[in-house]
Amino acid sequence: MAGERQARLADRIRVLIAERLEKGLRDPRLGFVTITDVKVTRDLQHASVFYTVLGTPEEREGTAAALKAATGMLRSEVGKQLGVRLTPSLEFIPDAIPENADHIAALLREAAERDAAVAGLASSATYAGDADPYVKPREDDDED
């Protein structure tokens, strides 16, 4: 029951913050932000808001600063919209999904290149001994 309430509250917070950021903040440092997930503690007192930013490392840093500066205002707006007795505190955490995805894509490219190299070697390979290395029963001459 409590887990269900946490999930509903987290989803509602994610939607409210995303809608508010879509309208824009009056902070020029804010980049193109996507809210990827929200986790709410069991006691519903704290919400960790995960986000990604499209752009350079400098734009990511600027966005982090803009979100930190706007945390109080965003919490107030979320509180008004939620209608709960206690509004959870908000913490903005950069999500590592894009960096992890880039790393995984690089690993997959490397694996594909190695597979192609092995396939190239295999296509020109020859057997070290006979083509069929298994011992076959001898055909005895009928000398009876």
Coordinates of C-alpha atoms in Angstrom, one line a residue:
M1 CA 0.0 0.0 0.0
A2 CA 2.7 2.5 1.0
G3 CA 4.8 1.5 -2.1
E4 CA 1.9 2.2 -4.3
R5 CA 1.4 5.7 -2.7
Q6 CA 5.1 6.4 -3.1
A7 CA 5.0 5.4 -6.8
R8 CA 1.9 7.6 -7.5
L9 CA 3.4 10.6 -5.7
A10 CA 6.7 10.1 -7.5
D11 CA 5.0 10.0 -10.9
R12 CA 2.9 13.1 -10.1
I13 CA 6.0 15.0 -9.0
R14 CA 7.8 14.0 -12.2
V15 CA 4.9 15.2 -14.3
L16 CA 4.5 18.5 -12.4
I17 CA 8.3 19.4 -12.5
A18 CA 8.5 18.4 -16.2
E19 CA 5.5 20.6 -17.0
R20 CA 7.0 23.5 -15.1
L21 CA 10.4 23.2 -16.7
E22 CA 8.7 23.0 -20.1
K23 CA 7.2 26.5 -19.4
G24 CA 10.8 27.6 -18.6
L25 CA 12.5 29.3 -15.7
R26 CA 13.8 32.8 -15.8
D27 CA 17.3 31.4 -15.7
P28 CA 19.4 31.5 -18.9
R29 CA 21.6 28.7 -17.5
L30 CA 18.8 26.2 -17.9
G31 CA 19.4 23.9 -20.8
F32 CA 17.2 21.3 -22.5
V33 CA 16.2 19.2 -19.5
T34 CA 14.4 15.9 -19.4
I35 CA 13.1 14.5 -16.1
T36 CA 13.9 10.8 -16.3
D37 CA 12.7 9.5 -12.9
V38 CA 11.6 10.5 -9.4
K39 CA 12.2 8.4 -6.3
V40 CA 10.3 9.3 -3.1
T41 CA 11.4 8.0 0.3
R42 CA 9.0 5.6 2.3
D43 CA 8.0 8.4 4.6
L44 CA 7.2 10.7 1.6
Q45 CA 9.5 13.4 3.0
H46 CA 12.1 13.5 0.3
A47 CA 12.0 13.2 -3.5
S48 CA 15.1 12.6 -5.6
V49 CA 14.5 14.0 -9.1
F50 CA 16.7 12.4 -11.8
Y51 CA 17.3 14.4 -15.0
T52 CA 19.4 14.5 -18.2
V53 CA 20.6 17.5 -20.1
L54 CA 21.2 17.6 -23.8
G55 CA 24.4 19.5 -24.5
T56 CA 28.0 20.2 -23.5
P57 CA 29.5 19.6 -20.0
E58 CA 29.3 23.4 -19.5
E59 CA 25.5 23.4 -20.3
R60 CA 25.0 20.5 -17.9
E61 CA 26.8 22.4 -15.1
G62 CA 24.7 25.5 -15.9
T63 CA 21.5 23.5 -15.8
A64 CA 22.5 21.9 -12.5
A65 CA 23.1 25.4 -11.0
A66 CA 19.8 26.7 -12.4
L67 CA 17.9 23.7 -10.9
K68 CA 19.6 24.1 -7.5
A69 CA 18.7 27.8 -7.5
A70 CA 15.1 27.0 -8.5
T71 CA 14.6 24.1 -6.0
G72 CA 12.6 26.2 -3.5
M73 CA 10.3 27.7 -6.1
L74 CA 9.7 24.3 -7.7
R75 CA 9.0 22.7 -4.4
S76 CA 6.4 25.4 -3.6
E77 CA 4.7 24.9 -7.0
V78 CA 4.7 21.1 -6.5
G79 CA 3.3 21.5 -3.0
K80 CA 0.4 23.7 -4.3
Q81 CA -0.4 21.1 -7.1
L82 CA -0.1 18.0 -4.9
G83 CA -2.4 19.0 -2.1
V84 CA -0.6 16.9 0.4
R85 CA 0.0 17.9 4.1
L86 CA 3.8 17.9 3.8
T87 CA 5.5 18.7 0.5
P88 CA 8.6 16.5 0.0
S89 CA 12.0 18.2 -0.2
L90 CA 13.4 18.0 -3.7
E91 CA 16.9 17.0 -4.7
F92 CA 18.0 17.2 -8.3
I93 CA 20.4 14.4 -9.4
P94 CA 22.0 14.2 -12.9
D95 CA 21.1 10.9 -14.4
A96 CA 24.0 9.0 -15.9
I97 CA 21.9 7.3 -18.6
P98 CA 23.3 9.1 -21.6
E99 CA 26.9 8.5 -20.5
N100 CA 26.2 4.9 -19.8
A101 CA 24.4 4.5 -23.1
D102 CA 27.4 6.0 -25.0
H103 CA 29.8 3.6 -23.2
I104 CA 27.6 0.6 -23.9
A105 CA 27.4 1.7 -27.6
A106 CA 31.2 1.9 -27.8
L107 CA 31.6 -1.5 -26.2
L108 CA 29.1 -3.0 -28.7
R109 CA 30.9 -1.4 -31.7
E110 CA 34.2 -2.8 -30.4
A111 CA 32.6 -6.3 -30.0
A112 CA 31.2 -6.1 -33.6
E113 CA 34.7 -5.2 -34.9
R114 CA 36.3 -8.1 -33.1
D115 CA 33.6 -10.5 -34.3
A116 CA 34.2 -9.3 -37.9
A117 CA 38.0 -9.8 -37.5
V118 CA 37.4 -13.3 -36.1
A119 CA 35.0 -14.2 -38.9
G120 CA 37.6 -13.0 -41.5
L121 CA 40.2 -15.2 -39.9
A122 CA 37.8 -18.2 -39.8
S123 CA 36.9 -17.8 -43.5
S124 CA 40.5 -18.5 -44.6
A125 CA 41.4 -21.0 -41.9
T126 CA 42.3 -24.6 -42.7
Y127 CA 42.2 -27.7 -40.5
A128 CA 45.4 -28.5 -38.5
G129 CA 45.0 -32.2 -39.2
D130 CA 42.4 -34.2 -41.1
A131 CA 39.2 -32.5 -41.9
D132 CA 37.4 -35.1 -39.8
P133 CA 39.6 -35.8 -36.7
Y134 CA 37.3 -38.5 -35.2
V135 CA 38.6 -42.1 -35.3
K136 CA 36.6 -44.4 -37.5
P137 CA 36.3 -48.1 -37.0
R138 CA 38.6 -50.0 -39.3
E139 CA 37.1 -52.1 -42.0
D140 CA 38.6 -55.5 -41.4
D141 CA 39.6 -57.6 -44.3
D142 CA 37.7 -60.9 -44.3
E143 CA 40.6 -63.2 -43.7
D144 CA 38.8 -66.2 -42.2

